[in-house]
Amino acid sequence: MKKSRSRCWRAVVWVSLSLGLLGGLMAGCSSTGYLLQSVRGHVGILQAARPVDDVLADPQSSSKLQERLRLTQQMRDFAVSNLALPDNASYRRYADLGRSAAVWNVVAAPELSLTLTSSCFPVVGCVGYRGFFQREQADAHAQTLRDQGLDVMVYGVPAYSTLGRLPGRYFADPLLNTFINDTPADLAKLIFHELAHQVAFAAGDTVFNESFATAVERLGVQRWLSTQEEASFRRDFERLEQQRAEFRALTMRFRTELEQVFQRSGSDVEKRQRKVQLYADMRAEYRRIKTERWGGYAGYDRWFERANNASLAVLAAYNTQVPAFESLFERCDRDFPRFYAEVRRLAALPKAERDAFLVR
């Protein structure tokens, strides 16, 4: 047993060093300490994971958890049969981490810019965040960035993808307690999103990778919902999607205004003053929408309380190119294998060519 465990650790260390795929996926390392927390954190998740069938057969498992796990396996099968997503061991095991997030990401942007600061690593290229398996470590890193005068945000991530690069069932990404109790539609979206990262990946292009996965989750959940008889699934989805659409429209509009301010000629003092006013205006408009349209729904309160350049910048990474990918899906006659083949072709192009194609 001891020998087998030693081999396991060596395998994880080798993968993390050669591919840079561990830690909050590609969270990177600038020191031995960072690398070790990434390896230990990921291995901790793997060691906590059990086959879904074992959890279902365990009399200690709650009926609610068993119900959710059965639902995830239906979604996982649907992802293969209807969305042409990878048929592998991902999301066939379950782990209760005893915490609210898989990792905590730290993102930062300059005081007068909406461009995320980035770190660059082998294979995966440059990414605009760093992931930590302990909240305390994320907060400590965030403070060092604030001390440099940067706008910083720390946020919990319910799941991350290892891109399907790690060999064998043991290393496959598991289901986690951090998202198992999401609404059914959100649960499906998360699974489809993370599996999409295994289909295509462009090193160093966070916007491309996240926008593609977001497009797949949106296309996939619509197709999945069309097969569900439970009316509440679609009802809850449509309500939340309407709120999310209004949230995206509001934040992207103010992001555009801020970007124009930062790029305009003028003194830094003037830009800072305008920045403060725009964030105040954005929060005021959110409060109006929340009261007049959302019936007091407070799900975005925390985000707007902390909103800054970093939080606006990271939102763009998940949404900027989504319409282009959805248009590409239509051009591929809504055929997922054709769509994925075209996305993989784009992922292999230089970034400038890739971006130009998606703009067109």
mmCIF file of C-alpha atoms in Angstrom:
data_model
loop_
_atom_site.group_PDB
_atom_site.id
_atom_site.type_symbol
_atom_site.label_atom_id
_atom_site.label_comp_id
_atom_site.label_asym_id
_atom_site.label_seq_id
_atom_site.Cartn_x
_atom_site.Cartn_y
_atom_site.Cartn_z
ATOM 1 C CA MET A 1 0.000 0.000 0.000
ATOM 2 C CA LYS A 2 2.778 2.372 0.896
ATOM 3 C CA LYS A 3 4.585 1.657 -2.345
ATOM 4 C CA SER A 4 1.444 2.275 -4.383
ATOM 5 C CA ARG A 5 0.798 5.606 -2.659
ATOM 6 C CA SER A 6 4.387 6.688 -3.320
ATOM 7 C CA ARG A 7 3.920 6.009 -7.020
ATOM 8 C CA CYS A 8 0.748 8.065 -6.977
ATOM 9 C CA TRP A 9 2.488 11.085 -5.505
ATOM 10 C CA ARG A 10 5.351 10.837 -7.980
ATOM 11 C CA ALA A 11 2.857 10.772 -10.831
ATOM 12 C CA VAL A 12 1.117 13.903 -9.593
ATOM 13 C CA VAL A 13 4.375 15.759 -9.043
ATOM 14 C CA TRP A 14 5.587 14.803 -12.522
ATOM 15 C CA VAL A 15 2.408 16.013 -14.156
ATOM 16 C CA SER A 16 2.441 19.291 -12.242
ATOM 17 C CA LEU A 17 6.034 19.995 -13.203
ATOM 18 C CA SER A 18 5.795 19.018 -16.850
ATOM 19 C CA LEU A 19 2.319 20.209 -17.776
ATOM 20 C CA GLY A 20 1.560 22.886 -15.186
ATOM 21 C CA LEU A 21 -1.992 21.579 -14.845
ATOM 22 C CA LEU A 22 -2.357 21.345 -11.091
ATOM 23 C CA GLY A 23 -3.334 23.887 -8.503
ATOM 24 C CA GLY A 24 -6.459 25.913 -9.345
ATOM 25 C CA LEU A 25 -5.832 24.567 -12.840
ATOM 26 C CA MET A 26 -2.837 26.375 -14.222
ATOM 27 C CA ALA A 27 -2.752 28.536 -11.107
ATOM 28 C CA GLY A 28 0.985 28.503 -11.546
ATOM 29 C CA CYS A 29 3.937 28.742 -9.231
ATOM 30 C CA SER A 30 6.565 31.359 -8.616
ATOM 31 C CA SER A 31 8.025 29.478 -5.689
ATOM 32 C CA THR A 32 8.443 25.960 -4.355
ATOM 33 C CA GLY A 33 5.879 26.733 -1.661
ATOM 34 C CA TYR A 34 3.254 27.625 -4.230
ATOM 35 C CA LEU A 35 3.913 24.472 -6.233
ATOM 36 C CA LEU A 36 3.664 22.303 -3.129
ATOM 37 C CA GLN A 37 0.320 23.781 -2.080
ATOM 38 C CA SER A 38 -0.961 23.175 -5.609
ATOM 39 C CA VAL A 39 0.142 19.549 -5.624
ATOM 40 C CA ARG A 40 -1.077 18.851 -2.101
ATOM 41 C CA GLY A 41 -4.392 20.563 -2.708
ATOM 42 C CA HIS A 42 -5.134 18.655 -5.876
ATOM 43 C CA VAL A 43 -4.041 15.326 -4.432
ATOM 44 C CA GLY A 44 -6.247 16.006 -1.407
ATOM 45 C CA ILE A 45 -9.244 16.270 -3.705
ATOM 46 C CA LEU A 46 -8.319 13.057 -5.510
ATOM 47 C CA GLN A 47 -7.847 11.167 -2.258
ATOM 48 C CA ALA A 48 -11.258 12.310 -1.005
ATOM 49 C CA ALA A 49 -13.045 11.090 -4.135
ATOM 50 C CA ARG A 50 -15.042 7.845 -4.186
ATOM 51 C CA PRO A 51 -16.810 6.149 -7.110
ATOM 52 C CA VAL A 52 -20.387 7.402 -7.408
ATOM 53 C CA ASP A 53 -21.701 3.831 -7.202
ATOM 54 C CA ASP A 54 -19.955 3.400 -3.849
ATOM 55 C CA VAL A 55 -21.499 6.571 -2.480
ATOM 56 C CA LEU A 56 -24.939 5.501 -3.705
ATOM 57 C CA ALA A 57 -24.546 2.142 -1.990
ATOM 58 C CA ASP A 58 -23.362 3.690 1.274
ATOM 59 C CA PRO A 59 -26.202 3.713 3.872
ATOM 60 C CA GLN A 60 -24.590 6.802 5.415
ATOM 61 C CA SER A 61 -25.244 8.812 2.253
ATOM 62 C CA SER A 62 -28.270 11.085 2.525
ATOM 63 C CA SER A 63 -31.205 10.565 0.202
ATOM 64 C CA LYS A 64 -30.707 14.100 -1.133
ATOM 65 C CA LEU A 65 -27.080 13.399 -2.047
ATOM 66 C CA GLN A 66 -28.023 10.104 -3.688
ATOM 67 C CA GLU A 67 -30.711 11.840 -5.716
ATOM 68 C CA ARG A 68 -28.266 14.496 -6.878
ATOM 69 C CA LEU A 69 -25.588 11.963 -7.779
ATOM 70 C CA ARG A 70 -28.042 9.989 -9.892
ATOM 71 C CA LEU A 71 -28.988 13.209 -11.655
ATOM 72 C CA THR A 72 -25.335 14.033 -12.369
ATOM 73 C CA GLN A 73 -24.804 10.639 -13.955
ATOM 74 C CA GLN A 74 -27.770 11.228 -16.231
ATOM 75 C CA MET A 75 -26.230 14.578 -17.174
ATOM 76 C CA ARG A 76 -22.844 12.946 -17.681
ATOM 77 C CA ASP A 77 -24.350 10.363 -20.038
ATOM 78 C CA PHE A 78 -26.249 13.123 -21.857
ATOM 79 C CA ALA A 79 -23.006 15.065 -22.328
ATOM 80 C CA VAL A 80 -21.573 12.122 -24.244
ATOM 81 C CA SER A 81 -24.619 11.020 -26.219
ATOM 82 C CA ASN A 82 -26.062 14.438 -27.108
ATOM 83 C CA LEU A 83 -23.235 16.963 -26.846
ATOM 84 C CA ALA A 84 -20.325 14.797 -28.069
ATOM 85 C CA LEU A 85 -18.302 15.695 -24.977
ATOM 86 C CA PRO A 86 -15.544 13.319 -23.814
ATOM 87 C CA ASP A 87 -16.563 9.858 -22.613
ATOM 88 C CA ASN A 88 -14.106 9.292 -19.793
ATOM 89 C CA ALA A 89 -13.939 8.955 -16.012
ATOM 90 C CA SER A 90 -14.486 12.653 -15.297
ATOM 91 C CA TYR A 91 -17.388 13.288 -12.904
ATOM 92 C CA ARG A 92 -17.904 9.592 -12.188
ATOM 93 C CA ARG A 93 -16.556 9.992 -8.633
ATOM 94 C CA TYR A 94 -17.601 12.247 -5.766
ATOM 95 C CA ALA A 95 -15.649 14.071 -3.049
ATOM 96 C CA ASP A 96 -16.869 16.023 -0.041
ATOM 97 C CA LEU A 97 -14.117 18.548 0.662
ATOM 98 C CA GLY A 98 -15.701 19.953 3.795
ATOM 99 C CA ARG A 99 -15.355 23.499 2.465
ATOM 100 C CA SER A 100 -17.303 25.905 0.268
ATOM 101 C CA ALA A 101 -14.933 26.085 -2.727
ATOM 102 C CA ALA A 102 -12.523 23.832 -4.546
ATOM 103 C CA VAL A 103 -10.009 26.662 -4.863
ATOM 104 C CA TRP A 104 -9.922 30.413 -4.351
ATOM 105 C CA ASN A 105 -8.748 32.469 -7.309
ATOM 106 C CA VAL A 106 -6.978 35.777 -6.952
ATOM 107 C CA VAL A 107 -7.230 38.275 -9.814
ATOM 108 C CA ALA A 108 -5.784 41.767 -10.056
ATOM 109 C CA ALA A 109 -5.826 44.743 -12.412
ATOM 110 C CA PRO A 110 -4.064 48.121 -12.358
ATOM 111 C CA GLU A 111 -5.865 51.054 -10.777
ATOM 112 C CA LEU A 112 -6.554 52.647 -14.187
ATOM 113 C CA SER A 113 -6.848 49.597 -16.423
ATOM 114 C CA LEU A 114 -9.212 46.691 -17.064
ATOM 115 C CA THR A 115 -6.471 44.304 -18.122
ATOM 116 C CA LEU A 116 -5.786 41.487 -15.681
ATOM 117 C CA THR A 117 -2.227 41.047 -14.520
ATOM 118 C CA SER A 118 -1.020 37.635 -15.622
ATOM 119 C CA SER A 119 1.440 34.894 -14.766
ATOM 120 C CA CYS A 120 3.001 32.656 -17.402
ATOM 121 C CA PHE A 121 3.757 28.940 -17.127
ATOM 122 C CA PRO A 122 4.835 26.037 -19.347
ATOM 123 C CA VAL A 123 2.242 24.537 -21.724
ATOM 124 C CA VAL A 124 -0.746 26.509 -20.462
ATOM 125 C CA GLY A 125 0.806 29.889 -21.243
ATOM 126 C CA CYS A 126 -0.234 33.076 -19.440
ATOM 127 C CA VAL A 127 -3.312 33.197 -17.230
ATOM 128 C CA GLY A 128 -4.904 36.093 -15.412
ATOM 129 C CA TYR A 129 -5.351 34.457 -12.026
ATOM 130 C CA ARG A 130 -3.703 32.378 -9.326
ATOM 131 C CA GLY A 131 -5.516 29.612 -7.494
ATOM 132 C CA PHE A 132 -5.068 28.568 -3.863
ATOM 133 C CA PHE A 133 -6.522 25.582 -2.044
ATOM 134 C CA GLN A 134 -6.644 27.482 1.241
ATOM 135 C CA ARG A 135 -8.534 30.749 1.608
ATOM 136 C CA GLU A 136 -5.926 32.134 4.001
ATOM 137 C CA GLN A 137 -3.194 31.749 1.394
ATOM 138 C CA ALA A 138 -5.356 33.412 -1.248
ATOM 139 C CA ASP A 139 -6.050 36.346 1.064
ATOM 140 C CA ALA A 140 -2.350 36.721 1.878
ATOM 141 C CA HIS A 141 -1.422 36.793 -1.817
ATOM 142 C CA ALA A 142 -4.218 39.259 -2.491
ATOM 143 C CA GLN A 143 -2.848 41.602 0.159
ATOM 144 C CA THR A 144 0.594 41.627 -1.447
ATOM 145 C CA LEU A 145 -1.066 42.721 -4.684
ATOM 146 C CA ARG A 146 -3.112 45.417 -2.947
ATOM 147 C CA ASP A 147 0.105 46.708 -1.411
ATOM 148 C CA GLN A 148 1.322 47.237 -4.984
ATOM 149 C CA GLY A 149 -1.649 49.521 -5.660
ATOM 150 C CA LEU A 150 -3.648 47.007 -7.705
ATOM 151 C CA ASP A 151 -7.395 46.425 -7.676
ATOM 152 C CA VAL A 152 -7.805 42.855 -6.374
ATOM 153 C CA MET A 153 -10.601 40.310 -6.035
ATOM 154 C CA VAL A 154 -10.646 36.901 -4.342
ATOM 155 C CA TYR A 155 -13.431 34.522 -5.308
ATOM 156 C CA GLY A 156 -14.261 30.897 -4.643
ATOM 157 C CA VAL A 157 -14.273 28.461 -7.549
ATOM 158 C CA PRO A 158 -16.602 25.457 -7.203
ATOM 159 C CA ALA A 159 -14.706 23.348 -9.771
ATOM 160 C CA TYR A 160 -11.767 23.414 -12.144
ATOM 161 C CA SER A 161 -10.658 21.279 -15.053
ATOM 162 C CA THR A 162 -7.401 19.394 -15.518
ATOM 163 C CA LEU A 163 -8.186 19.327 -19.256
ATOM 164 C CA GLY A 164 -8.413 15.534 -19.272
ATOM 165 C CA ARG A 165 -4.610 15.386 -19.495
ATOM 166 C CA LEU A 166 -4.042 13.287 -16.371
ATOM 167 C CA PRO A 167 -3.990 9.509 -16.983
ATOM 168 C CA GLY A 168 -6.405 6.994 -15.496
ATOM 169 C CA ARG A 169 -9.625 6.998 -13.525
ATOM 170 C CA TYR A 170 -7.945 8.038 -10.270
ATOM 171 C CA PHE A 171 -6.811 11.359 -11.730
ATOM 172 C CA ALA A 172 -10.106 12.251 -13.426
ATOM 173 C CA ASP A 173 -11.944 15.350 -12.203
ATOM 174 C CA PRO A 174 -14.556 14.376 -9.579
ATOM 175 C CA LEU A 175 -17.933 15.775 -8.627
ATOM 176 C CA LEU A 176 -17.639 17.963 -5.522
ATOM 177 C CA ASN A 177 -19.827 19.048 -2.645
ATOM 178 C CA THR A 178 -19.016 22.624 -3.683
ATOM 179 C CA PHE A 179 -21.519 22.450 -6.543
ATOM 180 C CA ILE A 180 -23.592 19.287 -6.096
ATOM 181 C CA ASN A 181 -26.528 21.244 -4.610
ATOM 182 C CA ASP A 182 -26.768 23.836 -7.376
ATOM 183 C CA THR A 183 -30.055 24.062 -9.254
ATOM 184 C CA PRO A 184 -30.325 21.196 -11.776
ATOM 185 C CA ALA A 185 -29.725 23.510 -14.717
ATOM 186 C CA ASP A 186 -26.689 25.114 -13.075
ATOM 187 C CA LEU A 187 -25.331 21.685 -12.219
ATOM 188 C CA ALA A 188 -25.657 20.634 -15.850
ATOM 189 C CA LYS A 189 -24.022 23.849 -17.028
ATOM 190 C CA LEU A 190 -21.028 23.346 -14.759
ATOM 191 C CA ILE A 191 -20.460 19.777 -15.901
ATOM 192 C CA PHE A 192 -20.784 20.729 -19.565
ATOM 193 C CA HIS A 193 -18.495 23.757 -19.078
ATOM 194 C CA GLU A 194 -15.691 21.804 -17.424
ATOM 195 C CA LEU A 195 -15.903 18.966 -19.954
ATOM 196 C CA ALA A 196 -15.669 21.529 -22.763
ATOM 197 C CA HIS A 197 -12.201 22.467 -21.517
ATOM 198 C CA GLN A 198 -11.141 18.920 -22.401
ATOM 199 C CA VAL A 199 -12.272 19.427 -26.016
ATOM 200 C CA ALA A 200 -10.195 22.451 -26.974
ATOM 201 C CA PHE A 201 -7.620 24.608 -25.219
ATOM 202 C CA ALA A 202 -5.558 27.551 -26.459
ATOM 203 C CA ALA A 203 -2.467 28.110 -24.336
ATOM 204 C CA GLY A 204 -2.359 31.569 -22.825
ATOM 205 C CA ASP A 205 -5.799 32.662 -24.060
ATOM 206 C CA THR A 206 -8.163 32.770 -21.093
ATOM 207 C CA VAL A 207 -10.868 34.673 -22.984
ATOM 208 C CA PHE A 208 -10.961 32.098 -25.797
ATOM 209 C CA ASN A 209 -10.981 29.113 -23.441
ATOM 210 C CA GLU A 210 -13.604 30.414 -21.032
ATOM 211 C CA SER A 211 -15.845 31.900 -23.718
ATOM 212 C CA PHE A 212 -15.834 28.603 -25.606
ATOM 213 C CA ALA A 213 -16.689 26.618 -22.475
ATOM 214 C CA THR A 214 -19.407 29.117 -21.560
ATOM 215 C CA ALA A 215 -20.908 28.799 -25.035
ATOM 216 C CA VAL A 216 -20.947 25.004 -24.712
ATOM 217 C CA GLU A 217 -22.613 25.187 -21.288
ATOM 218 C CA ARG A 218 -25.352 27.482 -22.641
ATOM 219 C CA LEU A 219 -25.976 25.439 -25.766
ATOM 220 C CA GLY A 220 -25.801 22.206 -23.805
ATOM 221 C CA VAL A 221 -28.170 23.163 -21.009
ATOM 222 C CA GLN A 222 -30.816 24.310 -23.480
ATOM 223 C CA ARG A 223 -30.645 20.941 -25.209
ATOM 224 C CA TRP A 224 -30.679 19.104 -21.865
ATOM 225 C CA LEU A 225 -33.675 21.059 -20.573
ATOM 226 C CA SER A 226 -35.627 20.184 -23.714
ATOM 227 C CA THR A 227 -35.445 16.525 -22.654
ATOM 228 C CA GLN A 228 -36.616 17.092 -19.076
ATOM 229 C CA GLU A 229 -40.201 16.565 -17.982
ATOM 230 C CA GLU A 230 -39.779 18.443 -14.698
ATOM 231 C CA ALA A 231 -41.203 21.909 -15.471
ATOM 232 C CA SER A 232 -39.529 23.537 -12.460
ATOM 233 C CA PHE A 233 -36.084 22.876 -13.968
ATOM 234 C CA ARG A 234 -36.804 25.182 -16.912
ATOM 235 C CA ARG A 235 -38.776 27.671 -14.837
ATOM 236 C CA ASP A 236 -35.895 28.163 -12.388
ATOM 237 C CA PHE A 237 -33.397 28.283 -15.237
ATOM 238 C CA GLU A 238 -35.283 30.954 -17.170
ATOM 239 C CA ARG A 239 -35.704 33.136 -14.093
ATOM 240 C CA LEU A 240 -32.021 32.956 -13.170
ATOM 241 C CA GLU A 241 -30.886 33.379 -16.774
ATOM 242 C CA GLN A 242 -32.916 36.555 -17.117
ATOM 243 C CA GLN A 243 -31.234 37.963 -14.019
ATOM 244 C CA ARG A 244 -27.821 36.886 -15.277
ATOM 245 C CA ALA A 245 -28.452 38.491 -18.655
ATOM 246 C CA GLU A 246 -29.381 41.773 -16.993
ATOM 247 C CA PHE A 247 -26.345 41.504 -14.722
ATOM 248 C CA ARG A 248 -24.069 40.959 -17.735
ATOM 249 C CA ALA A 249 -25.635 43.851 -19.667
ATOM 250 C CA LEU A 250 -25.261 46.211 -16.706
ATOM 251 C CA THR A 251 -21.676 45.305 -15.870
ATOM 252 C CA MET A 252 -20.466 45.179 -19.467
ATOM 253 C CA ARG A 253 -21.965 48.603 -20.169
ATOM 254 C CA PHE A 254 -20.110 50.156 -17.262
ATOM 255 C CA ARG A 255 -16.993 48.205 -18.182
ATOM 256 C CA THR A 256 -17.090 49.846 -21.624
ATOM 257 C CA GLU A 257 -17.513 53.287 -20.077
ATOM 258 C CA LEU A 258 -14.619 52.712 -17.692
ATOM 259 C CA GLU A 259 -12.384 51.483 -20.494
ATOM 260 C CA GLN A 260 -13.121 54.647 -22.453
ATOM 261 C CA VAL A 261 -12.215 56.756 -19.410
ATOM 262 C CA PHE A 262 -8.927 54.928 -18.890
ATOM 263 C CA GLN A 263 -7.941 55.226 -22.551
ATOM 264 C CA ARG A 264 -8.896 58.889 -22.827
ATOM 265 C CA SER A 265 -6.314 61.637 -22.551
ATOM 266 C CA GLY A 266 -6.395 63.444 -19.248
ATOM 267 C CA SER A 267 -4.798 63.400 -15.846
ATOM 268 C CA ASP A 268 -4.793 60.401 -13.540
ATOM 269 C CA VAL A 269 -6.608 62.508 -10.954
ATOM 270 C CA GLU A 270 -9.492 63.096 -13.362
ATOM 271 C CA LYS A 271 -9.609 59.430 -14.290
ATOM 272 C CA ARG A 272 -9.724 58.379 -10.634
ATOM 273 C CA GLN A 273 -12.592 60.761 -9.949
ATOM 274 C CA ARG A 274 -14.548 59.497 -12.946
ATOM 275 C CA LYS A 275 -13.846 55.911 -11.923
ATOM 276 C CA VAL A 276 -15.313 56.495 -8.455
ATOM 277 C CA GLN A 277 -18.418 58.083 -9.969
ATOM 278 C CA LEU A 278 -18.989 55.293 -12.481
ATOM 279 C CA TYR A 279 -18.769 52.584 -9.814
ATOM 280 C CA ALA A 280 -21.219 54.552 -7.669
ATOM 281 C CA ASP A 281 -23.585 54.869 -10.641
ATOM 282 C CA MET A 282 -23.314 51.140 -11.371
ATOM 283 C CA ARG A 283 -24.169 50.202 -7.789
ATOM 284 C CA ALA A 284 -27.124 52.615 -7.782
ATOM 285 C CA GLU A 285 -28.495 51.117 -10.998
ATOM 286 C CA TYR A 286 -28.096 47.627 -9.581
ATOM 287 C CA ARG A 287 -30.113 48.595 -6.523
ATOM 288 C CA ARG A 288 -32.863 49.922 -8.788
ATOM 289 C CA ILE A 289 -32.968 46.726 -10.878
ATOM 290 C CA LYS A 290 -32.915 44.588 -7.748
ATOM 291 C CA THR A 291 -35.923 46.439 -6.313
ATOM 292 C CA GLU A 292 -37.970 47.038 -9.446
ATOM 293 C CA ARG A 293 -37.329 43.884 -11.471
ATOM 294 C CA TRP A 294 -35.940 41.166 -9.214
ATOM 295 C CA GLY A 295 -38.256 41.385 -6.257
ATOM 296 C CA GLY A 296 -35.390 42.167 -3.907
ATOM 297 C CA TYR A 297 -33.244 39.181 -4.975
ATOM 298 C CA ALA A 298 -29.900 39.762 -3.235
ATOM 299 C CA GLY A 299 -27.711 37.177 -4.958
ATOM 300 C CA TYR A 300 -25.419 39.816 -6.486
ATOM 301 C CA ASP A 301 -25.103 42.075 -3.432
ATOM 302 C CA ARG A 302 -21.683 40.784 -2.452
ATOM 303 C CA TRP A 303 -20.319 41.172 -5.984
ATOM 304 C CA PHE A 304 -21.384 44.800 -6.266
ATOM 305 C CA GLU A 305 -20.085 45.615 -2.791
ATOM 306 C CA ARG A 306 -16.598 44.479 -3.873
ATOM 307 C CA ALA A 307 -16.764 45.521 -7.551
ATOM 308 C CA ASN A 308 -13.524 46.940 -8.930
ATOM 309 C CA ASN A 309 -11.378 46.774 -12.052
ATOM 310 C CA ALA A 310 -10.332 43.184 -11.344
ATOM 311 C CA SER A 311 -13.877 41.871 -10.962
ATOM 312 C CA LEU A 312 -15.021 43.604 -14.164
ATOM 313 C CA ALA A 313 -12.006 42.304 -16.051
ATOM 314 C CA VAL A 314 -12.547 38.681 -15.045
ATOM 315 C CA LEU A 315 -16.213 38.843 -16.082
ATOM 316 C CA ALA A 316 -15.150 39.745 -19.593
ATOM 317 C CA ALA A 317 -12.998 36.625 -19.828
ATOM 318 C CA TYR A 318 -16.082 34.430 -19.513
ATOM 319 C CA ASN A 319 -18.375 36.345 -21.856
ATOM 320 C CA THR A 320 -16.555 38.425 -24.475
ATOM 321 C CA GLN A 321 -16.399 35.843 -27.278
ATOM 322 C CA VAL A 322 -19.473 33.786 -26.381
ATOM 323 C CA PRO A 323 -21.672 35.308 -29.148
ATOM 324 C CA ALA A 324 -18.982 34.516 -31.710
ATOM 325 C CA PHE A 325 -18.847 30.870 -30.607
ATOM 326 C CA GLU A 326 -22.629 30.605 -30.674
ATOM 327 C CA SER A 327 -22.604 32.014 -34.210
ATOM 328 C CA LEU A 328 -19.917 29.517 -35.192
ATOM 329 C CA PHE A 329 -22.091 26.703 -33.812
ATOM 330 C CA GLU A 330 -24.912 27.834 -36.114
ATOM 331 C CA ARG A 331 -22.516 27.917 -39.077
ATOM 332 C CA CYS A 332 -21.631 24.317 -38.247
ATOM 333 C CA ASP A 333 -25.348 23.418 -38.606
ATOM 334 C CA ARG A 334 -25.617 22.973 -34.827
ATOM 335 C CA ASP A 335 -23.485 19.862 -35.112
ATOM 336 C CA PHE A 336 -21.273 19.523 -32.038
ATOM 337 C CA PRO A 337 -18.485 17.357 -33.554
ATOM 338 C CA ARG A 338 -18.110 19.803 -36.474
ATOM 339 C CA PHE A 339 -18.191 22.718 -34.069
ATOM 340 C CA TYR A 340 -15.492 21.201 -31.851
ATOM 341 C CA ALA A 341 -13.287 20.444 -34.849
ATOM 342 C CA GLU A 342 -13.485 24.072 -35.931
ATOM 343 C CA VAL A 343 -12.742 25.325 -32.417
ATOM 344 C CA ARG A 344 -9.706 23.036 -32.180
ATOM 345 C CA ARG A 345 -8.516 24.457 -35.509
ATOM 346 C CA LEU A 346 -8.868 27.965 -34.113
ATOM 347 C CA ALA A 347 -7.077 27.017 -30.904
ATOM 348 C CA ALA A 348 -4.021 26.012 -32.958
ATOM 349 C CA LEU A 349 -3.815 29.395 -34.712
ATOM 350 C CA PRO A 350 -1.792 32.376 -33.479
ATOM 351 C CA LYS A 351 -3.914 34.494 -31.146
ATOM 352 C CA ALA A 352 -4.194 37.423 -33.556
ATOM 353 C CA GLU A 353 -5.609 35.188 -36.309
ATOM 354 C CA ARG A 354 -7.921 33.491 -33.838
ATOM 355 C CA ASP A 355 -9.294 36.783 -32.569
ATOM 356 C CA ALA A 356 -9.727 38.184 -36.083
ATOM 357 C CA PHE A 357 -11.727 35.131 -37.135
ATOM 358 C CA LEU A 358 -14.026 35.371 -34.111
ATOM 359 C CA VAL A 359 -14.567 39.089 -34.684
ATOM 360 C CA ARG A 360 -15.662 38.341 -38.237
#
